[in-house]
XYZ file of C-alpha atoms in Angstrom:
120
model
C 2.991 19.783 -53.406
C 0.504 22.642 -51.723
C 0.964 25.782 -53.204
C 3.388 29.012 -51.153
C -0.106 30.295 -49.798
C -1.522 27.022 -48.329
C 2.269 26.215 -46.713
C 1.340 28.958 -44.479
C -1.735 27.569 -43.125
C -0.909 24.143 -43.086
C 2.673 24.290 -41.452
C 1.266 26.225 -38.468
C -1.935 23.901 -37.867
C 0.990 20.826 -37.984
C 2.913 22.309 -35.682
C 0.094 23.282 -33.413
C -1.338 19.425 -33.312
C 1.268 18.094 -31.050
C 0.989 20.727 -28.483
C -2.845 20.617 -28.082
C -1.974 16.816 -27.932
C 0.039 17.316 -24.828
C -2.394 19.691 -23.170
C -3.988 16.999 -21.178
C -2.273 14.309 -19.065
C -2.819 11.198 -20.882
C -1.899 9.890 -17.329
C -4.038 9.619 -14.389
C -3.181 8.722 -11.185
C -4.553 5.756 -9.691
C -5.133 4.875 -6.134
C -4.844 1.222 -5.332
C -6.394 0.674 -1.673
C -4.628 -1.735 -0.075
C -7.807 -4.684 1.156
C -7.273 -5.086 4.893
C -6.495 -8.587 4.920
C -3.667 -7.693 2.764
C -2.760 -5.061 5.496
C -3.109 -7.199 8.260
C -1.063 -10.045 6.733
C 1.663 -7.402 6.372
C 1.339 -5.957 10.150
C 1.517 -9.720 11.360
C 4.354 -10.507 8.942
C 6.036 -7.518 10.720
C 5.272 -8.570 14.276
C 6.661 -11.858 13.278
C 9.564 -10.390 12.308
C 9.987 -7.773 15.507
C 9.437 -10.980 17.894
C 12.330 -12.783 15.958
C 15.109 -9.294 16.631
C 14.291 -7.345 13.574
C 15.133 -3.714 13.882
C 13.239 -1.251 13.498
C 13.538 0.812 10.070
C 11.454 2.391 7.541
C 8.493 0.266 7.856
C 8.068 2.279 10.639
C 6.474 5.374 8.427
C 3.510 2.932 7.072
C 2.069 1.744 10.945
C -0.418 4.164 10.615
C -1.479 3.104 6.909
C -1.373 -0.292 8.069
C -3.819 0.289 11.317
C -6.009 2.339 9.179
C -6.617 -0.659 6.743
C -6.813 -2.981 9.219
C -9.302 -0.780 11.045
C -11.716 -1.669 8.100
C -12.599 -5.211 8.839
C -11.582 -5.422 12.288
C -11.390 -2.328 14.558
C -10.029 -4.973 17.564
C -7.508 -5.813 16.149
C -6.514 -2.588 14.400
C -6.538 -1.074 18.305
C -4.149 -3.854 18.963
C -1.782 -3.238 16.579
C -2.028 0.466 16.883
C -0.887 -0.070 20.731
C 2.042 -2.361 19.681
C 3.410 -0.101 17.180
C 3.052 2.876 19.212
C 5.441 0.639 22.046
C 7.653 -0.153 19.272
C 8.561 3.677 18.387
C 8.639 4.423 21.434
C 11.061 1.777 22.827
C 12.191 0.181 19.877
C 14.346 -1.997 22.336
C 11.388 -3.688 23.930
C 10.324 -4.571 20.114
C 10.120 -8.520 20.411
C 8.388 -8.140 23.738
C 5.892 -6.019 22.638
C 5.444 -7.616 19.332
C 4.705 -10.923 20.787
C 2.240 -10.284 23.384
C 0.543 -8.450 20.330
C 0.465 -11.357 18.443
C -0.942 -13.067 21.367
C -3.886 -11.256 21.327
C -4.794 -10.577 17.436
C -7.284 -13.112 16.194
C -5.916 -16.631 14.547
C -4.004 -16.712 11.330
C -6.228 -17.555 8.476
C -5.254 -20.599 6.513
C -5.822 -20.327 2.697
C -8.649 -22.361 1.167
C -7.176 -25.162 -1.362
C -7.635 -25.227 -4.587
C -10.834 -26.954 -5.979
C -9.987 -29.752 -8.176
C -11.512 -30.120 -11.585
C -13.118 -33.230 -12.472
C -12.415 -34.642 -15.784
């Protein structure tokens, strides 16, 4: 045991540990940028889906993230699909119309690569 006098240094120091301890955020935040191919699969995915009847719903909100990453790697097609989802809030009726003549006019699909096969 610590003798009385050293209790009264010690206990205050322990107690004071954990709060300097929480002084920082041990937590940062993190942006993860979406790539543009990732954002122009999900603009064509839904187009796809507004040419088959989907309605309109929340999606709506990211159209603007979504041009923006396209805009990236293809500026084109980003102008495209920023003129097809402006026609979509607009006149969320004429949706399939609008949707498919976009994806009329965005370039071709691209078809993932297969796999290399090993050799052994």
């Amino acid at each position: 045991m610590l003798p009385a006098s050293s209790q009264w240094v010690v206990l205050p120091l322990l107690l004071l540990v954990p709060l300097i301890g929480c002084a920082k955020s041990s937590q940062q935040e993190r942006v993860i940028p979406l790539k543009a191919s990732a954002s122009m699969e999900e603009a064509r995915s839904l187009l796809e889906n507004y040419a088959q009847g989907s309605p309109v719903t929340s999606e709506a909100d990211s159209f603007d993230t979504l041009v923006e990453g396209v805009r990236k790697e293809d500026p084109k097609a980003a102008n495209i699909l920023s003129e097809a989802f402006k026609q979509i809030k607009e006149n969320p009726g004429s949706r399939a119309k609008a949707a498919k003549n976009a994806l009329k006019q965005l370039p071709a699909k691209e078809e993932p690569q297969p796999a290399a096969e090993s050799s052994e």
